[in-house]
Short mmCIF file of C-alpha atoms in Angstrom, two decimals:
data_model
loop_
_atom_site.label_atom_id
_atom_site.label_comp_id
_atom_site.label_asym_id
_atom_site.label_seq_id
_atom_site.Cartn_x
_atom_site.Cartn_y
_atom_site.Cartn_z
CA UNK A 543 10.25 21.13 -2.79
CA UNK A 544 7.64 18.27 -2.30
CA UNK A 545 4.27 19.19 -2.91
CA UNK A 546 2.94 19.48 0.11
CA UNK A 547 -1.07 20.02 0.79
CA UNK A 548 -1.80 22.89 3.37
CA UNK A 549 -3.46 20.87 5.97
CA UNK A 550 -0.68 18.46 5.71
CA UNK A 551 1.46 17.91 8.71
CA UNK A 552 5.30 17.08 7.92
CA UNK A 553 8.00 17.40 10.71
CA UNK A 554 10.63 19.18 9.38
CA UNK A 555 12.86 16.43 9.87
CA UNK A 556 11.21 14.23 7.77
CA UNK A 557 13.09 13.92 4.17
CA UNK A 558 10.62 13.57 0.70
CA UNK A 559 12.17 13.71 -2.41
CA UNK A 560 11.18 16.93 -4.16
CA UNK A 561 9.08 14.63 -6.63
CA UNK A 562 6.64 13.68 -3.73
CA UNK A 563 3.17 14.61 -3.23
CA UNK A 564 0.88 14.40 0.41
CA UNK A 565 -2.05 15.00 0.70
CA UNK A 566 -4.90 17.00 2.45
CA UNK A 567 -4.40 16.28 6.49
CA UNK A 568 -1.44 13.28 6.33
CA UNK A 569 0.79 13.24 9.00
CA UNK A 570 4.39 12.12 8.15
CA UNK A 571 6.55 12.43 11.45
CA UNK A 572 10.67 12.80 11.63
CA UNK A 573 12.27 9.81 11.02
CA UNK A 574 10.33 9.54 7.70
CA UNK A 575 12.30 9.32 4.11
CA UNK A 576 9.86 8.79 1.35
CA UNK A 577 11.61 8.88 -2.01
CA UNK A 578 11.28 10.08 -5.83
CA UNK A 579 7.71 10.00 -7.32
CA UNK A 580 5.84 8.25 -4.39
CA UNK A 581 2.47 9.65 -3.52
CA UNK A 582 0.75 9.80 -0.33
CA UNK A 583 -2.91 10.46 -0.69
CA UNK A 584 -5.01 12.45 2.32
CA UNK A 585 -4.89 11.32 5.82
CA UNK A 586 -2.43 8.73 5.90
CA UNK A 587 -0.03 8.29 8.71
CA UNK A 588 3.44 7.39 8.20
CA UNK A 589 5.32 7.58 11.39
CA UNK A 590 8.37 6.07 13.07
CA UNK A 591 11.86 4.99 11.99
CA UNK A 592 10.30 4.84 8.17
CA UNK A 593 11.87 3.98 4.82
CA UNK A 594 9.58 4.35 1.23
CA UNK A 595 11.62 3.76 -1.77
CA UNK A 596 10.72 5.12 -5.34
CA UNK A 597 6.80 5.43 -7.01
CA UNK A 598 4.88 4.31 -3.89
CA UNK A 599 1.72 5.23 -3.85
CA UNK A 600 -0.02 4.89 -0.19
CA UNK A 601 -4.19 5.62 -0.53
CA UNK A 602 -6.45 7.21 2.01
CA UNK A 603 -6.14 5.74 5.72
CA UNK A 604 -3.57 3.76 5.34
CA UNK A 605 -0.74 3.84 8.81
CA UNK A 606 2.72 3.14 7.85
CA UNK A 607 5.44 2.41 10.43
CA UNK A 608 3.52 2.46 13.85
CA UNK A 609 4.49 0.81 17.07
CA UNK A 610 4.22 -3.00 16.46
CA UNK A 611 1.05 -4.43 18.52
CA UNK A 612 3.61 -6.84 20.71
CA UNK A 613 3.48 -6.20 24.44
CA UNK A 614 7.22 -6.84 24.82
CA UNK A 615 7.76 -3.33 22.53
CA UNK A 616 9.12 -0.81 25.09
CA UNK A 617 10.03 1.67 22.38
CA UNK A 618 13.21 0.99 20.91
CA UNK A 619 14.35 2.14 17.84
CA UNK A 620 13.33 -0.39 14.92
CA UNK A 621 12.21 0.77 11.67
CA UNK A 622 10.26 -0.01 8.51
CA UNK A 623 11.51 -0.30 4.81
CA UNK A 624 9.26 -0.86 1.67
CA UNK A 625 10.73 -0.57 -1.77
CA UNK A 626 9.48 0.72 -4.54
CA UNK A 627 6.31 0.44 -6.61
CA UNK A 628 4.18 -0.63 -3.98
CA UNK A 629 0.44 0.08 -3.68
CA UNK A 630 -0.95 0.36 -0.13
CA UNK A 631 -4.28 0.44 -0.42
CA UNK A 632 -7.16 2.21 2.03
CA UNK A 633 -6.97 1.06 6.43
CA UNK A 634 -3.82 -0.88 5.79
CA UNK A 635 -1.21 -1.38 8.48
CA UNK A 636 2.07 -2.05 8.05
CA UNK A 637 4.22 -1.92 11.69
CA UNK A 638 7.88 -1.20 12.21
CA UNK A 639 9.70 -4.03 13.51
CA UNK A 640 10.85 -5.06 17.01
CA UNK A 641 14.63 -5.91 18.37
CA UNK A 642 13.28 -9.68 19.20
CA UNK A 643 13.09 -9.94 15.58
CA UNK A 644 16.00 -7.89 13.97
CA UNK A 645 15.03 -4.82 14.26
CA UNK A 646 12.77 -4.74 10.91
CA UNK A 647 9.77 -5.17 8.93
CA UNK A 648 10.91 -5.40 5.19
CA UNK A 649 8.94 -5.00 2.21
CA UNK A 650 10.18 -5.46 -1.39
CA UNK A 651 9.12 -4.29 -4.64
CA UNK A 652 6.20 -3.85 -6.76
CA UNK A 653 3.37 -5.27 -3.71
CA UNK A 654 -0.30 -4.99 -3.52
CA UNK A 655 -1.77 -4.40 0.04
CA UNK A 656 -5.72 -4.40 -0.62
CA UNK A 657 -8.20 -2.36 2.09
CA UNK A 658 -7.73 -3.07 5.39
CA UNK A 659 -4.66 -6.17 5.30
CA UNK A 660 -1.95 -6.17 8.17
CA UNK A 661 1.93 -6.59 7.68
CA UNK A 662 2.80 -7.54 11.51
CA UNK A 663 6.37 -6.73 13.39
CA UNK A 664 9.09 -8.32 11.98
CA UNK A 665 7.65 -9.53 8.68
CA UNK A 666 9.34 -9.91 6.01
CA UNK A 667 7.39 -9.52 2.15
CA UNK A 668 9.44 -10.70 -1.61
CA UNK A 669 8.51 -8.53 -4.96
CA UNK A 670 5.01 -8.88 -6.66
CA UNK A 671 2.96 -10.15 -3.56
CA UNK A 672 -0.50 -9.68 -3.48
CA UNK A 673 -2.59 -9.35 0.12
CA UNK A 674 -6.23 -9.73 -0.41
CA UNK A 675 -8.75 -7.46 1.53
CA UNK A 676 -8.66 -8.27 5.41
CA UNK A 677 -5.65 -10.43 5.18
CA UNK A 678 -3.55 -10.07 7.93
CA UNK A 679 0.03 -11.66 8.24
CA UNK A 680 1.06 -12.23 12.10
CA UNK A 681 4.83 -11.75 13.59
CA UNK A 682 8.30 -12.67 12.15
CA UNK A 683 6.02 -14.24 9.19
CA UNK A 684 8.18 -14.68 6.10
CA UNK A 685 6.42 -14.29 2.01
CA UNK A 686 8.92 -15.03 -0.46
CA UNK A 687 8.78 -13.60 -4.11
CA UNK A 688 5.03 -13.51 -6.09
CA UNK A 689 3.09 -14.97 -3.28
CA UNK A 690 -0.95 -14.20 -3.73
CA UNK A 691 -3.11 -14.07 -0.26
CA UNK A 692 -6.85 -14.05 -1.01
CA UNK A 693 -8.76 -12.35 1.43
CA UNK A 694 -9.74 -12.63 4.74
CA UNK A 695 -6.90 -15.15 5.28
CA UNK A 696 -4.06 -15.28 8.11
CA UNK A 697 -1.47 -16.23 8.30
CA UNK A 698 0.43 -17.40 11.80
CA UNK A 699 3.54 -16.30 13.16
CA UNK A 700 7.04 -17.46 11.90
CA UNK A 701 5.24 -18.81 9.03
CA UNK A 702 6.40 -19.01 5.79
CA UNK A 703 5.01 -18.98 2.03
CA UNK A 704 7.09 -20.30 -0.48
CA UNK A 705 7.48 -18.49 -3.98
CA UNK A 706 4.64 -18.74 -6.60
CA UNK A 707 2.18 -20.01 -3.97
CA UNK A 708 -1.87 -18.97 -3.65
CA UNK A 709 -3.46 -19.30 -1.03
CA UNK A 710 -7.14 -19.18 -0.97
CA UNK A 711 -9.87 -17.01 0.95
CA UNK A 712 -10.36 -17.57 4.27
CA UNK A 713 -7.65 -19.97 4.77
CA UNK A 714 -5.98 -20.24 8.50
CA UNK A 715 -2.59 -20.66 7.32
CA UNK A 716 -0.82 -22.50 10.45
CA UNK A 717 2.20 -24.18 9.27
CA UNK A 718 4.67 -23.34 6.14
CA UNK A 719 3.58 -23.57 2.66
CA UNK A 720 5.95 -24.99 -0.06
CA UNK A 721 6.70 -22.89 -2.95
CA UNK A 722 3.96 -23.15 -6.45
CA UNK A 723 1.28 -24.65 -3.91
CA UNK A 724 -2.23 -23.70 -3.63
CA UNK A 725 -3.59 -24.05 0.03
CA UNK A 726 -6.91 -23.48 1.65
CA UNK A 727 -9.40 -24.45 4.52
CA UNK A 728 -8.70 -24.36 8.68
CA UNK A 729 -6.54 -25.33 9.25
CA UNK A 730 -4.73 -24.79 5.41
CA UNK A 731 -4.23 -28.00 3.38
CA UNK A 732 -2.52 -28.39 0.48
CA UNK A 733 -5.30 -28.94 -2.70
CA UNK A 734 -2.96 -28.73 -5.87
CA UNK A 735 -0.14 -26.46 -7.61
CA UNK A 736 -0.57 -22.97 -8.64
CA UNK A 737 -0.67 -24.00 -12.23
CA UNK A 738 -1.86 -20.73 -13.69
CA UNK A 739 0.01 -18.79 -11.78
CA UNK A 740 2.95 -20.51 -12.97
CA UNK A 741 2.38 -19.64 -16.46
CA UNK A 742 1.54 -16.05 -15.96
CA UNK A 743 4.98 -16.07 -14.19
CA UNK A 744 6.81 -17.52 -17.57
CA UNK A 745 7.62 -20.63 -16.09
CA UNK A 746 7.94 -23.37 -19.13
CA UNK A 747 5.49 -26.33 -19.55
CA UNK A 748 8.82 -28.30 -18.53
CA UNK A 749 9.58 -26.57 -15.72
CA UNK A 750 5.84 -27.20 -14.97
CA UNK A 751 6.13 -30.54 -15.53
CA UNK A 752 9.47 -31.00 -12.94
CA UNK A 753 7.48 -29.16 -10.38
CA UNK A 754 4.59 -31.37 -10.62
CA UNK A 755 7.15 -33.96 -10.23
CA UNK A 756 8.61 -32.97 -7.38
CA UNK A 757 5.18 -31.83 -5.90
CA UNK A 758 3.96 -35.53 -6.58
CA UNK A 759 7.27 -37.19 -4.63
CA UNK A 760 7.25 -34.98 -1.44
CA UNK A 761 3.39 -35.16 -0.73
CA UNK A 762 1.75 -38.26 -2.48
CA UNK A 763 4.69 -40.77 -2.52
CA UNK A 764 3.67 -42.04 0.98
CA UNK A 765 7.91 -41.75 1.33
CA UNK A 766 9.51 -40.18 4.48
CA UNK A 767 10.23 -36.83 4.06
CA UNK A 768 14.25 -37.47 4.13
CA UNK A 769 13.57 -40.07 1.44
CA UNK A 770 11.89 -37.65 -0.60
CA UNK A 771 14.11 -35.11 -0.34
CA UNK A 772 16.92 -37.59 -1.59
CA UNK A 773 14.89 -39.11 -4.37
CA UNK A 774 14.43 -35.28 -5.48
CA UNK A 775 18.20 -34.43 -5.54
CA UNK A 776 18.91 -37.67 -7.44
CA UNK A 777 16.07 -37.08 -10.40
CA UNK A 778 15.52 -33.49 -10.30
CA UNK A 779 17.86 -32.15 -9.01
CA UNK A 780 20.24 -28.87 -10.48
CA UNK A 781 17.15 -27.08 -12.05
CA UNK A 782 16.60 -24.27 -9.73
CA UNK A 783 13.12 -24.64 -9.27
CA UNK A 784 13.27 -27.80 -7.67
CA UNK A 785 16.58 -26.66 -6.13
CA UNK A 786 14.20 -23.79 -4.24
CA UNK A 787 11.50 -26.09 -2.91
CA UNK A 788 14.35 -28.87 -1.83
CA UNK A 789 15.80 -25.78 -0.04
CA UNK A 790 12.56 -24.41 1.45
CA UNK A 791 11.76 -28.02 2.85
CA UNK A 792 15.44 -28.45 4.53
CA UNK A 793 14.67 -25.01 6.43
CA UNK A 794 10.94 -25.65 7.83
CA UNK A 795 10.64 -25.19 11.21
CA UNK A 796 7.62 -24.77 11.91
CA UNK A 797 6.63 -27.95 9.86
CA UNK A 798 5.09 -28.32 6.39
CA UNK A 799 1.19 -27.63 5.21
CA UNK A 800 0.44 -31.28 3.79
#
């Protein structure tokens, strides 16, 4: 059996692994599965259609799977997933999803939410992400793989952030942000690459290099963006880091952060 505090309160339906622990006075309702070695620490709310992989660990406070904050929710059945390793931190929020958008929030692996950041309907979060304190990310708002969010940023709806980027405190992020960028200010501009993030990733000083490249050609070359893109595919193109950002461009919808 999970080990269960006294002044917990699990609905019977719910399904923990027996390697689970909650705490004193969390609530954990019936469509909750929380699996092996995750740990939910005292009054925490995890509610809804909910789905916690392996070694979470959600702190004090946190709500997990709540009604999204759209009007046009009417109560349908939508649900939440988070992988596994993922630290939610103290008055996060992380809401299910809504059928406008899929159905789904979805959360990968090994994530940091820090105190008090917001994972909106219909989001959906890569691996190793980091949220900074207050952060909030809006509707339908896409993070790909090892994104870092300062804090007290936002982020806007439908928005996405491209692998690798940073994006710095306080920043009103409006439109999307290419992958390895660093963006900041309100409205977000683009101020350089995420050099050091790079590195701590493993990326090569040549891979580096063809980034900066590409970064250089798509932003500073006063080309059209179509140009760009084809000058890319002719001189950098088949090394998949380049590949990625030529990709991310093509699918922008909402525009790019210049």
């Amino acid at each position: 059996m999970a080990q269960v505090h006294p002044t917990a309160v699990v609905h019977p339906g719910a399904r923990l692994h027996e390697t689970v622990e909650v705490g004193p006075y969390s609530v954990i309702g019936p469509q909750v599965t929380i699996g092996a070695g995750s740990r939910v620490g005292p009054h925490v709310v995890i509610e809804g259609r909910t789905t916690l992989g392996a070694r979470n660990r959600i702190f004090q406070f946190a709500s997990v799977g709540a009604d999204p904050q759209d009007l046009k929710y009417a109560g349908e059945d939508t649900e939440l997933v988070l992988g596994d390793d993922n630290l939610v931190r103290e008055f996060v929020t992380l809401h299910k999803g809504t059928v406008g958008g899929g159905g789904a929030t979805r959360i990968g692996n090994g994530n940091l939410f820090m105190a008090n950041s917001h994972v909106a309907h219909d989001c959906v979060v890569g691996n190793g992400c980091r949220i900074g304190n207050g952060s909030a990310l809006a509707g339908h708002v896409t993070m790909e793989d090892h994104v870092i969010i300062s804090g007290l940023a936002a982020v806007h709806q439908f928005t996405r952030l491209g692998k690798h980027a940073f994006i710095s405190g306080g920043a009103m992020v409006t439109m999307d942000i290419p992958p390895y960028a660093t963006a900041q200010g309100d409205r977000a501009e683009l101020v350089g690459l995420n050099t050091v993030g790079l590195e701590r990733s493993g990326f090569t000083k040549e891979q580096v290099e063809r980034i900066k490249e590409a970064h250089r050609i798509l932003f500073r070359s006063k080309l059209g963006l179509q140009e760009a893109l084809a000058r890319l595919r002719t001189e950098l193109g088949g090394n998949p880091e380049v590949d990625h950002l030529i990709d991310f461009v093509m699918q922008s919808k909402r525009g790019l952060t210049r």
